[in-house]
CSV table of C-alpha atoms in Angstrom, one decimal:
chain,number,residue,atom,x,y,z
X,3,MET,CA,-64.0,-52.8,-4.2
X,4,LEU,CA,-64.4,-55.0,-1.5
X,5,MET,CA,-66.4,-57.5,-3.6
X,6,ASN,CA,-63.4,-57.4,-6.3
X,7,ALA,CA,-61.3,-58.2,-3.5
X,8,LYS,CA,-62.9,-61.1,-2.5
X,9,LYS,CA,-63.4,-62.5,-6.3
X,10,GLY,CA,-59.6,-62.0,-6.7
X,11,LEU,CA,-59.2,-63.8,-3.0
X,12,LEU,CA,-61.5,-66.7,-3.9
X,13,ALA,CA,-59.7,-67.1,-7.5
X,14,LEU,CA,-56.3,-67.0,-6.1
X,15,LEU,CA,-57.2,-69.9,-3.4
X,16,LEU,CA,-59.2,-71.9,-6.6
X,17,PHE,CA,-55.6,-71.3,-8.5
X,18,SER,CA,-53.4,-72.8,-5.5
X,19,THR,CA,-55.5,-75.6,-4.8
X,20,ILE,CA,-55.6,-76.7,-8.6
X,21,SER,CA,-51.9,-75.7,-9.0
X,22,CYS,CA,-51.0,-78.1,-6.0
X,23,LYS,CA,-52.7,-80.8,-7.4
X,24,LYS,CA,-51.0,-80.5,-10.4
X,25,ASN,CA,-47.7,-80.0,-8.8
X,26,ALA,CA,-48.2,-83.4,-6.8
X,27,ALA,CA,-49.2,-85.2,-9.7
X,28,ASP,CA,-46.3,-84.6,-12.0
X,29,ILE,CA,-43.2,-82.3,-11.1
X,30,LYS,CA,-41.8,-83.1,-14.3
X,31,GLU,CA,-44.2,-81.3,-16.5
X,32,GLY,CA,-43.5,-77.7,-14.8
X,33,GLY,CA,-44.4,-78.1,-11.6
X,34,ILE,CA,-42.7,-77.0,-8.3
X,35,ASP,CA,-41.2,-79.3,-5.5
X,36,GLN,CA,-43.8,-78.7,-2.7
X,37,SER,CA,-41.3,-79.8,-0.1
X,38,LYS,CA,-39.4,-76.5,-1.1
X,39,VAL,CA,-42.6,-74.6,-0.5
X,40,TYR,CA,-42.6,-73.7,3.4
X,41,GLN,CA,-45.4,-71.2,4.1
X,42,LYS,CA,-48.4,-70.2,1.6
X,43,PRO,CA,-50.5,-66.6,2.2
X,44,ILE,CA,-53.2,-67.7,4.7
X,45,THR,CA,-54.9,-64.4,5.9
X,46,TYR,CA,-56.9,-61.9,4.0
X,47,ASP,CA,-54.0,-59.4,4.0
X,48,GLN,CA,-51.2,-61.9,2.7
X,49,ILE,CA,-53.4,-63.2,0.2
X,50,GLU,CA,-53.9,-59.2,-1.0
X,51,LEU,CA,-50.5,-58.7,-0.7
X,52,VAL,CA,-49.4,-61.6,-2.5
X,53,SER,CA,-51.8,-60.8,-5.1
X,54,ASN,CA,-50.5,-57.1,-5.4
X,55,LEU,CA,-46.6,-58.6,-5.7
X,56,GLU,CA,-48.1,-60.3,-8.6
X,57,LYS,CA,-49.7,-57.4,-10.3
X,58,THR,CA,-46.4,-55.5,-10.1
X,59,THR,CA,-44.5,-58.4,-11.4
X,60,ILE,CA,-46.9,-58.4,-14.6
X,61,VAL,CA,-46.0,-54.4,-14.8
X,62,LEU,CA,-42.4,-55.0,-15.0
X,63,GLN,CA,-42.7,-57.7,-17.6
X,64,GLU,CA,-44.4,-55.3,-19.7
X,65,LEU,CA,-41.8,-52.5,-19.1
X,66,TYR,CA,-39.2,-55.0,-19.8
X,67,LYS,CA,-40.1,-55.2,-23.3
X,68,GLN,CA,-38.0,-52.1,-23.5
X,69,LYS,CA,-34.4,-52.8,-22.5
X,70,ASN,CA,-33.7,-49.4,-20.7
X,71,ASN,CA,-36.2,-50.4,-18.2
X,72,LEU,CA,-34.4,-53.4,-17.1
X,73,THR,CA,-31.3,-51.5,-17.4
X,74,LEU,CA,-32.5,-48.9,-15.3
X,75,VAL,CA,-33.4,-51.4,-12.2
X,76,ASN,CA,-29.9,-53.2,-13.1
X,77,ALA,CA,-28.5,-50.0,-12.2
X,78,ALA,CA,-30.3,-49.3,-9.0
X,79,ILE,CA,-29.3,-52.8,-7.7
X,80,TYR,CA,-25.8,-52.7,-8.9
X,81,SER,CA,-25.2,-49.6,-7.2
X,82,LYS,CA,-26.0,-51.0,-3.9
X,83,ALA,CA,-27.9,-48.5,-2.3
X,84,TYR,CA,-29.6,-51.2,-0.2
X,85,THR,CA,-28.6,-54.7,1.3
X,86,ASP,CA,-28.7,-57.7,-0.4
X,87,GLU,CA,-28.7,-57.5,-4.1
X,88,SER,CA,-31.9,-55.5,-3.9
X,89,VAL,CA,-33.6,-52.0,-4.4
X,90,LEU,CA,-36.9,-51.0,-3.0
X,91,LEU,CA,-39.8,-50.6,-5.2
X,92,LYS,CA,-40.6,-47.1,-3.7
X,93,ASP,CA,-37.1,-45.7,-5.0
X,94,LEU,CA,-38.0,-46.6,-8.3
X,95,ILE,CA,-41.7,-45.3,-8.8
X,96,ASN,CA,-41.2,-42.1,-6.7
X,97,PRO,CA,-38.3,-40.1,-8.0
X,98,ALA,CA,-38.8,-37.4,-5.9
X,99,LYS,CA,-38.4,-39.0,-2.7
X,100,SER,CA,-35.6,-41.7,-3.9
X,101,ILE,CA,-32.6,-42.1,-2.2
X,102,LEU,CA,-31.2,-43.2,-5.4
X,103,PRO,CA,-30.4,-39.9,-7.2
X,104,GLN,CA,-28.5,-39.3,-3.9
X,105,ASN,CA,-26.2,-42.6,-4.7
X,106,LYS,CA,-23.1,-41.7,-7.1
X,107,LYS,CA,-22.5,-45.1,-8.3
X,108,PHE,CA,-26.3,-45.2,-9.4
X,109,GLN,CA,-25.8,-41.7,-11.4
X,110,ASP,CA,-22.5,-42.6,-12.9
X,111,LEU,CA,-24.0,-46.4,-14.0
X,112,CYS,CA,-27.5,-44.5,-15.6
X,113,SER,CA,-24.7,-41.9,-17.2
X,114,LYS,CA,-23.1,-44.8,-18.9
X,115,TRP,CA,-25.9,-46.9,-19.5
X,116,GLY,CA,-28.1,-44.1,-21.1
X,117,VAL,CA,-31.0,-44.4,-18.6
X,118,ASN,CA,-33.0,-42.3,-16.0
X,119,LEU,CA,-35.4,-42.8,-13.1
X,120,PRO,CA,-37.9,-40.3,-14.3
X,121,ASP,CA,-38.5,-42.0,-17.3
X,122,PHE,CA,-38.6,-45.7,-16.0
X,123,SER,CA,-41.0,-44.3,-13.2
X,124,SER,CA,-43.2,-42.3,-15.7
X,125,GLN,CA,-43.7,-45.4,-18.2
X,126,PHE,CA,-44.3,-47.5,-14.7
X,127,TRP,CA,-47.4,-45.0,-13.7
X,128,THR,CA,-48.6,-45.0,-17.4
X,129,ILE,CA,-48.7,-49.1,-17.6
X,130,VAL,CA,-50.6,-48.9,-14.3
X,131,ASN,CA,-52.7,-46.1,-14.6
X,132,LYS,CA,-54.0,-48.0,-18.1
X,133,LYS,CA,-54.9,-51.1,-16.3
X,134,GLY,CA,-57.6,-48.8,-14.3
X,135,ASP,CA,-57.1,-51.2,-11.2
X,136,ALA,CA,-57.9,-48.9,-8.1
X,137,THR,CA,-56.9,-51.8,-5.4
X,138,PHE,CA,-53.6,-51.9,-7.1
X,139,GLN,CA,-52.9,-48.4,-7.6
X,140,ALA,CA,-53.6,-47.6,-3.8
X,141,PHE,CA,-51.3,-50.2,-2.9
X,142,LEU,CA,-48.6,-48.6,-4.4
X,143,VAL,CA,-49.3,-45.0,-3.5
X,144,LYS,CA,-49.2,-46.5,0.0
X,145,ILE,CA,-45.9,-48.2,-0.8
X,146,GLN,CA,-44.3,-44.4,-1.8
X,147,THR,CA,-45.2,-43.4,1.4
X,148,ASN,CA,-44.1,-46.3,3.5
X,149,HIS,CA,-47.2,-47.9,5.1
X,150,LEU,CA,-47.5,-51.1,3.4
X,151,PRO,CA,-50.4,-52.8,5.2
X,152,VAL,CA,-48.5,-56.0,6.2
X,153,GLN,CA,-50.0,-56.4,9.5
X,154,SER,CA,-51.3,-59.9,9.3
X,155,LEU,CA,-47.6,-61.4,8.1
X,156,GLY,CA,-47.5,-64.2,10.9
X,157,THR,CA,-45.9,-62.2,13.8
X,158,ASN,CA,-44.5,-59.8,11.5
X,159,THR,CA,-44.8,-56.3,12.9
X,160,ASN,CA,-45.0,-53.5,10.3
X,161,GLN,CA,-42.4,-50.5,11.7
X,162,SER,CA,-44.6,-47.6,10.4
X,163,GLY,CA,-42.5,-44.8,12.2
X,164,ASN,CA,-39.2,-46.1,10.3
X,165,GLU,CA,-38.2,-44.2,7.6
X,166,PHE,CA,-36.8,-47.3,5.9
X,167,SER,CA,-39.6,-50.2,7.1
X,168,SER,CA,-38.2,-53.7,6.5
X,169,ASP,CA,-41.7,-54.6,5.3
X,170,ASP,CA,-41.3,-52.5,2.0
X,171,VAL,CA,-41.7,-54.2,-1.4
X,172,SER,CA,-38.5,-55.1,-3.2
X,173,ILE,CA,-36.6,-56.5,-6.4
X,174,TYR,CA,-34.2,-58.6,-5.4
X,175,PHE,CA,-31.5,-60.0,-7.9
X,176,PRO,CA,-29.9,-63.1,-6.4
X,177,TYR,CA,-26.3,-63.9,-7.6
X,178,SER,CA,-25.8,-60.9,-9.4
X,179,ASP,CA,-22.4,-60.6,-9.1
X,180,GLN,CA,-22.6,-63.8,-11.5
X,181,PHE,CA,-23.7,-61.4,-14.6
X,182,ASP,CA,-21.6,-58.0,-13.5
X,183,ASN,CA,-19.1,-58.1,-16.4
X,184,GLY,CA,-16.8,-55.1,-15.8
X,185,GLY,CA,-19.6,-52.5,-15.3
X,186,ASN,CA,-21.3,-53.2,-18.7
X,187,SER,CA,-25.1,-54.1,-18.8
X,188,TYR,CA,-25.3,-57.8,-19.5
X,189,GLY,CA,-28.3,-57.9,-21.6
X,190,PRO,CA,-32.3,-57.9,-21.7
X,191,ILE,CA,-32.5,-61.7,-20.7
X,192,THR,CA,-34.1,-61.6,-17.0
X,193,SER,CA,-36.6,-64.3,-15.2
X,194,LEU,CA,-39.2,-62.9,-13.3
X,195,VAL,CA,-40.8,-64.2,-10.1
X,196,ALA,CA,-43.6,-63.0,-7.6
X,197,ALA,CA,-43.0,-64.1,-4.3
X,198,SER,CA,-46.3,-65.9,-3.7
X,199,ALA,CA,-45.2,-68.0,-0.9
X,200,GLU,CA,-42.2,-68.6,1.3
X,201,ALA,CA,-40.3,-70.9,-0.9
X,202,ASP,CA,-37.1,-72.0,-1.9
X,203,GLU,CA,-38.8,-72.9,-5.5
X,204,ALA,CA,-41.4,-71.2,-7.3
X,205,LEU,CA,-42.6,-70.9,-10.8
X,206,GLY,CA,-41.6,-67.7,-12.7
X,207,VAL,CA,-41.3,-66.6,-16.3
X,208,GLN,CA,-38.5,-66.1,-18.7
X,209,PRO,CA,-38.4,-63.9,-21.5
X,210,VAL,CA,-38.6,-65.1,-25.2
X,211,TYR,CA,-36.8,-62.8,-28.0
X,212,ARG,CA,-37.3,-62.7,-31.7
X,213,ASN,CA,-35.1,-60.2,-33.7
X,214,GLY,CA,-34.3,-58.7,-30.8
X,215,GLU,CA,-37.8,-58.0,-29.6
X,216,LEU,CA,-39.2,-59.4,-26.5
X,217,VAL,CA,-42.2,-61.5,-28.0
X,218,ALA,CA,-43.3,-63.9,-25.0
X,219,TYR,CA,-42.4,-65.1,-21.6
X,220,ASN,CA,-42.2,-68.9,-21.0
X,221,THR,CA,-43.0,-70.3,-17.8
X,222,VAL,CA,-39.8,-71.7,-15.7
X,223,VAL,CA,-39.1,-73.2,-12.4
X,224,ILE,CA,-36.8,-71.1,-10.4
X,225,ASN,CA,-34.9,-72.1,-7.5
X,226,ASP,CA,-31.2,-71.7,-6.5
X,227,GLU,CA,-29.7,-73.6,-9.2
X,228,TYR,CA,-31.5,-71.4,-11.7
X,229,ALA,CA,-31.2,-68.2,-10.6
X,230,PHE,CA,-27.1,-69.0,-10.4
X,231,ALA,CA,-27.3,-69.7,-13.9
X,232,HIS,CA,-29.8,-67.3,-15.2
X,233,PRO,CA,-30.3,-63.6,-14.1
X,234,THR,CA,-33.6,-63.7,-12.2
X,235,GLN,CA,-35.7,-61.1,-10.6
X,236,ILE,CA,-37.9,-62.0,-7.6
X,237,ILE,CA,-40.5,-59.1,-6.5
X,238,GLY,CA,-41.5,-59.6,-2.9
X,239,ILE,CA,-40.5,-58.5,0.8
X,240,ASN,CA,-37.0,-59.4,1.9
X,241,GLY,CA,-36.3,-57.1,4.9
X,242,ILE,CA,-33.4,-55.2,3.2
X,243,GLU,CA,-31.9,-51.9,4.7
X,244,PRO,CA,-30.3,-48.9,3.1
X,245,ILE,CA,-26.4,-49.8,3.2
X,246,GLN,CA,-25.3,-46.6,4.9
X,247,THR,CA,-27.0,-47.8,8.2
X,248,GLN,CA,-25.0,-51.0,8.2
X,249,ASP,CA,-22.6,-50.8,11.5
X,250,VAL,CA,-20.0,-53.3,10.0
X,251,GLY,CA,-17.5,-52.5,7.5
X,252,ASN,CA,-13.7,-53.8,6.5
X,253,VAL,CA,-12.2,-51.0,8.5
X,254,ILE,CA,-9.5,-52.0,11.1
X,255,PRO,CA,-9.9,-49.9,14.4
X,256,ILE,CA,-7.3,-47.1,14.6
X,257,ASP,CA,-8.1,-45.2,17.9
X,258,ILE,CA,-5.4,-46.2,20.7
X,259,PRO,CA,-6.6,-46.2,24.0
X,260,PRO,CA,-4.2,-44.1,26.7
X,261,THR,CA,-4.1,-47.1,28.9
X,262,ASP,CA,-3.2,-50.5,28.6
X,263,ALA,CA,-6.0,-52.7,26.7
X,264,TYR,CA,-7.0,-55.9,25.1
X,265,ARG,CA,-9.4,-55.2,22.3
X,266,VAL,CA,-11.3,-58.5,20.9
X,267,TYR,CA,-12.3,-58.4,17.4
X,268,VAL,CA,-14.6,-60.4,14.7
X,269,GLY,CA,-11.8,-60.6,12.2
X,270,ASP,CA,-13.3,-62.8,9.3
X,271,ALA,CA,-16.9,-64.1,9.2
X,272,ILE,CA,-18.2,-67.2,7.0
X,273,CYS,CA,-21.7,-68.6,6.4
X,274,GLN,CA,-22.3,-71.6,4.7
X,275,ALA,CA,-26.2,-72.2,4.9
X,276,GLN,CA,-28.8,-70.7,3.4
X,277,TYR,CA,-30.9,-69.5,6.6
X,278,ASP,CA,-33.5,-67.8,4.7
X,279,ARG,CA,-35.8,-68.4,1.7
X,280,LEU,CA,-35.0,-67.5,-1.9
X,281,ILE,CA,-38.4,-66.2,-2.4
X,282,SER,CA,-40.4,-64.3,0.3
X,283,PHE,CA,-43.4,-62.1,1.2
X,284,THR,CA,-42.5,-61.8,5.0
X,285,GLY,CA,-39.5,-60.0,5.2
X,286,ASN,CA,-37.3,-63.4,5.8
X,287,GLY,CA,-36.0,-63.7,2.1
X,288,GLY,CA,-32.5,-63.4,0.6
X,289,GLY,CA,-29.4,-63.4,2.3
X,290,SER,CA,-28.9,-64.4,5.7
X,291,GLU,CA,-28.5,-61.8,8.7
X,292,ILE,CA,-25.8,-63.5,10.8
X,293,GLU,CA,-25.6,-61.7,14.6
X,294,TYR,CA,-22.3,-62.2,16.2
X,295,CYS,CA,-23.1,-60.9,19.9
X,296,ARG,CA,-21.4,-60.8,23.5
X,297,VAL,CA,-22.8,-61.7,26.8
X,298,SER,CA,-21.0,-60.2,29.5
X,299,GLY,CA,-21.9,-59.5,33.4
X,300,TYR,CA,-18.9,-57.2,34.2
X,301,LEU,CA,-19.9,-54.6,36.9
X,302,LYS,CA,-23.7,-55.4,36.6
X,303,PRO,CA,-25.2,-55.8,40.0
X,304,VAL,CA,-25.2,-59.0,42.1
X,305,ASP,CA,-28.6,-61.0,41.6
X,306,GLN,CA,-29.1,-58.8,38.4
X,307,GLN,CA,-30.5,-61.0,35.4
X,308,ILE,CA,-28.7,-59.9,32.1
X,309,THR,CA,-31.3,-59.4,29.4
X,310,GLU,CA,-29.4,-57.8,26.6
X,311,PHE,CA,-26.2,-58.4,24.6
X,312,GLU,CA,-23.2,-56.2,25.5
X,313,ASP,CA,-22.2,-56.1,21.8
X,314,GLN,CA,-23.9,-57.3,18.5
X,315,ILE,CA,-22.3,-57.0,14.9
X,316,SER,CA,-24.7,-57.9,12.4
X,317,VAL,CA,-23.4,-59.2,9.1
X,318,LYS,CA,-25.4,-59.3,6.1
X,319,PHE,CA,-24.5,-62.8,3.9
X,320,GLU,CA,-25.6,-62.7,0.1
X,321,ARG,CA,-26.6,-65.9,-1.4
X,322,GLY,CA,-23.9,-66.0,-4.0
X,323,THR,CA,-21.6,-65.7,-0.7
X,324,ILE,CA,-23.0,-68.3,1.2
X,325,ARG,CA,-23.2,-70.7,-1.9
X,326,LYS,CA,-19.4,-70.1,-2.6
X,327,LYS,CA,-18.2,-70.5,1.0
X,328,GLN,CA,-16.9,-67.5,0.8
X,329,TRP,CA,-15.0,-65.3,3.8
X,330,LEU,CA,-16.0,-61.6,5.0
X,331,ARG,CA,-13.3,-59.4,6.2
X,332,LEU,CA,-15.2,-57.3,9.1
X,333,TYR,CA,-12.7,-56.8,12.1
X,334,ALA,CA,-15.5,-55.4,13.9
X,335,VAL,CA,-14.9,-55.0,17.9
X,336,TRP,CA,-16.0,-57.5,20.0
X,337,ASP,CA,-15.1,-56.4,23.3
X,338,ASP,CA,-13.3,-52.9,22.9
X,339,ASP,CA,-11.1,-54.4,26.4
X,340,TRP,CA,-11.4,-57.7,27.8
X,341,THR,CA,-10.0,-56.9,31.3
X,342,ALA,CA,-8.6,-59.4,33.7
X,343,GLU,CA,-11.6,-58.9,36.1
X,344,ASN,CA,-14.3,-60.2,33.6
X,345,LYS,CA,-13.3,-63.7,34.1
X,346,GLU,CA,-16.1,-65.1,31.5
X,347,GLN,CA,-18.0,-64.3,28.8
X,348,VAL,CA,-20.2,-65.9,26.0
X,349,PHE,CA,-19.9,-65.6,22.1
X,350,ALA,CA,-23.5,-65.8,20.8
X,351,ILE,CA,-24.2,-66.3,17.3
X,352,PHE,CA,-28.0,-66.3,15.7
X,353,GLU,CA,-29.9,-65.7,12.2
X,354,GLU,CA,-32.2,-62.6,12.9
X,355,ASP,CA,-35.6,-63.0,11.5
X,356,ASN,CA,-38.8,-61.3,12.3
X,357,ASN,CA,-41.0,-64.1,13.7
X,358,ALA,CA,-40.7,-66.7,16.0
X,359,THR,CA,-38.3,-66.3,19.3
X,360,ILE,CA,-35.4,-68.2,20.5
X,361,THR,CA,-33.6,-67.6,24.0
X,362,PHE,CA,-30.3,-67.6,24.6
X,363,THR,CA,-29.8,-68.9,28.7
X,364,GLY,CA,-26.8,-69.9,31.0
X,365,SER,CA,-24.8,-68.6,33.5
X,366,LEU,CA,-21.2,-66.9,33.8
X,367,THR,CA,-18.5,-65.9,36.2
X,368,THR,CA,-17.3,-62.2,36.4
X,369,SER,CA,-16.6,-59.5,38.6
X,370,MET,CA,-20.1,-57.6,39.8
X,371,ARG,CA,-21.0,-54.8,42.2
X,372,ALA,CA,-22.2,-55.8,45.8
X,373,SER,CA,-24.7,-54.0,47.4
X,374,ALA,CA,-22.0,-51.8,49.4
X,375,GLY,CA,-20.6,-50.9,46.4
X,376,ASN,CA,-17.4,-53.1,46.3
X,377,THR,CA,-16.6,-55.5,43.4
X,378,VAL,CA,-17.2,-59.3,43.9
X,379,SER,CA,-16.6,-62.4,41.9
X,380,ALA,CA,-20.1,-63.8,41.3
X,381,SER,CA,-22.1,-65.9,38.9
X,382,ALA,CA,-24.3,-63.6,36.8
X,383,ASP,CA,-27.3,-65.5,34.7
X,384,TYR,CA,-28.3,-64.4,31.4
X,385,GLN,CA,-31.9,-65.0,29.7
X,386,ILE,CA,-31.6,-62.9,26.4
X,387,LYS,CA,-34.8,-63.2,23.9
X,388,ARG,CA,-34.3,-62.6,20.2
X,389,SER,CA,-36.3,-63.0,16.9
X,390,SER,CA,-35.4,-65.9,14.7
X,391,GLN,CA,-37.1,-68.7,13.1
X,392,ASP,CA,-33.9,-71.0,13.2
X,393,ALA,CA,-32.4,-72.9,16.3
X,394,ILE,CA,-29.3,-71.0,17.9
X,395,ILE,CA,-26.2,-71.0,15.8
X,396,ARG,CA,-23.5,-70.6,18.7
X,397,GLN,CA,-23.4,-69.9,22.3
X,398,LEU,CA,-19.7,-70.6,23.4
X,399,LYS,CA,-18.8,-69.5,26.7
X,400,MET,CA,-15.2,-68.7,27.3
X,401,SER,CA,-12.7,-67.6,30.4
X,402,ARG,CA,-10.3,-64.9,30.1
X,403,VAL,CA,-7.4,-67.0,30.4
X,404,SER,CA,-8.7,-69.8,28.3
X,405,TYR,CA,-9.1,-67.7,25.1
X,406,PHE,CA,-5.9,-65.5,25.5
X,407,LEU,CA,-3.9,-68.6,25.7
X,408,GLY,CA,-5.4,-70.2,22.8
X,409,ALA,CA,-6.1,-66.8,20.7
X,410,GLN,CA,-3.1,-67.9,18.5
X,411,LYS,CA,-3.3,-71.6,18.4
X,412,ASP,CA,-4.9,-73.7,15.8
X,413,GLN,CA,-8.5,-74.8,17.1
X,414,GLY,CA,-8.3,-78.0,14.9
X,415,TRP,CA,-9.4,-75.9,11.8
X,416,GLY,CA,-6.4,-74.3,10.5
X,417,PHE,CA,-5.7,-70.3,9.8
X,418,GLY,CA,-6.8,-67.6,7.9
X,419,ILE,CA,-4.2,-65.5,5.6
X,420,ASP,CA,-4.7,-62.6,7.6
X,421,LYS,CA,-1.9,-61.6,9.7
X,422,SER,CA,-3.2,-58.3,11.3
X,423,PHE,CA,-2.2,-57.4,15.0
X,424,LEU,CA,0.4,-60.8,15.1
X,425,PRO,CA,3.9,-60.5,15.3
X,426,ALA,CA,6.0,-60.2,12.0
X,427,SER,CA,7.7,-63.6,13.0
X,428,ALA,CA,4.3,-65.5,13.1
X,429,ALA,CA,3.7,-68.0,10.3
X,430,HIS,CA,0.1,-68.0,9.8
X,431,GLY,CA,-2.9,-65.8,10.6
X,432,TRP,CA,-5.7,-66.2,13.1
X,433,PRO,CA,-7.1,-69.8,13.8
X,434,PHE,CA,-10.6,-70.4,12.5
X,435,TYR,CA,-13.3,-71.0,15.0
X,436,ASP,CA,-16.0,-73.5,13.6
X,437,ALA,CA,-17.6,-73.6,9.8
X,438,VAL,CA,-14.4,-74.9,8.1
X,439,SER,CA,-14.1,-78.3,5.9
X,440,GLY,CA,-15.1,-81.3,8.2
X,441,SER,CA,-16.3,-79.2,11.5
X,442,GLY,CA,-20.0,-79.6,10.9
X,443,ALA,CA,-20.9,-76.1,11.9
X,444,ASN,CA,-22.6,-73.6,9.4
X,445,VAL,CA,-21.0,-70.3,10.8
X,446,GLY,CA,-17.9,-69.4,11.4
X,447,TRP,CA,-15.4,-66.8,12.4
X,448,THR,CA,-11.5,-65.5,13.5
X,449,TRP,CA,-11.4,-64.0,16.9
X,450,PRO,CA,-8.0,-62.0,17.3
X,451,PHE,CA,-7.2,-59.5,19.6
X,452,ASN,CA,-4.8,-56.5,19.6
X,453,HIS,CA,-2.9,-55.3,22.9
X,454,TYR,CA,-2.5,-51.4,23.0
C-alpha cells in the first residue's frame, strides 16, 4: 500500500510539473492562469488528500451518468442542511448517520424529484468497490467516522473531537441560487472540479450529452465567471458547518429589560470582496466568514489586559451574495446595554480562516474595578489574537457620546431602508458604515440601537 501511495505521489508531482510548464507556455489552449493558484499540496498528507479528492470526483462523474444521482446531491445542497451551498460527503455515503434525513426540505425535495439517499449511497459504494483501490476505500471509511487525516494542511488543526469537523470533505455548489428555478431540478449539466490546489481557477470537466445520454466529459477552465454562468460542483474542503449551529439569524430581539437600557445591534451587513478561494483543500474556500466583534474593558480589573472579544457575530457570506453586493439583514446584538460608564468601545471586523494569525491591539477608556473594589475611570489595553490569513478589516474605536450623537446621522454613505427602532417620523433608515459606493472598504454594516 505504501509503495502504491509513493508511486501515486511521484505521478502527481510529475503531472503537476508538466501541467505548470504547459500552462506557462500557452494559457489560451486550455491552461489556467497560474497567478490564480495560491497554494499547491506540498506534504505527503496534502498530496494524498488531493489524490483522494480527485478519485472522489471521478466516482461522481460515473454516478452522474444517471440524472437521479445528480438530482439527489442537488437536493442535499438546496436543503441548506449546511452553510455555504454545500453538503458533506459523509452525509451522502453513510445514510445511517447522515443529518439529511432529519432535514424537512431535503425530504420534500427527494419526494418531489423522485430520489432517495440509500439508492445514491448504494451506487456510490458499488462504483468504489469495483475500483478495488484499498487506499481510497480506507479514506472514505475514515470520512464516515469523521477522522479525516489532514494534520499536515499548513497550520490547520483537525478538531477530531468535534462531531461536525470543518475538515470534512464537501461538495460545494457556488452560485447555486442562479440555477434554482422555483424548486424544480434544473437538469443534468453540471461541471465538476477537484480541489487540487488553493485557487480561484482550475481545470475541471463539463459533461457532454448525446440524445439525452452522457457520452463524455470535456476539459474546461473553471473560475468564478464560469461557475456563475454554469452549474459547477467543487469537491474539496470548505470548512462548512451545519446550519442549526449558526448563532446569527434574521430575527429582531424582542426581550425587554426591566430597567432602562441602550441595546446596540449589527443591523445589516455587506461583504464586497471574495476573501476565500473558490477551490480549496484546506478549509479556507467558498464564501467568506466575516466576524463582527466588540472590544470592551468595562468593569475589568485595572491593569488587566483584554485578550478576548466581549461579543462576536459570525456572518457567512456566500460567493453569490458577495458578487452581487447584496446586504444581509441580521439585527444581532452587539452590546446588550451600552451604559454611560463604558466610555469607549471598539468595533472590530475580520475574516476567519484556519491558518495564520492577526492581532488586534490598542487601548480604550472605560470604568474599571480598582483593587479596593471601587470603580474608577482608567485606560484598558487590549491584545486579541485571531486566526486569519487576511489583514484586519476594521478596528474602529468609538466613544459612547460620539456613537449616540451620530447613530441616526449620515456617515457619508447614505441610509438603508430598514426603519426598525426609528421614530415613525424618520425619513430614512439607519446609516451605512463603510462598504458602499466610493467608500473604498470591502465590508460594511448598519449600527442601530434601541432604547428600552
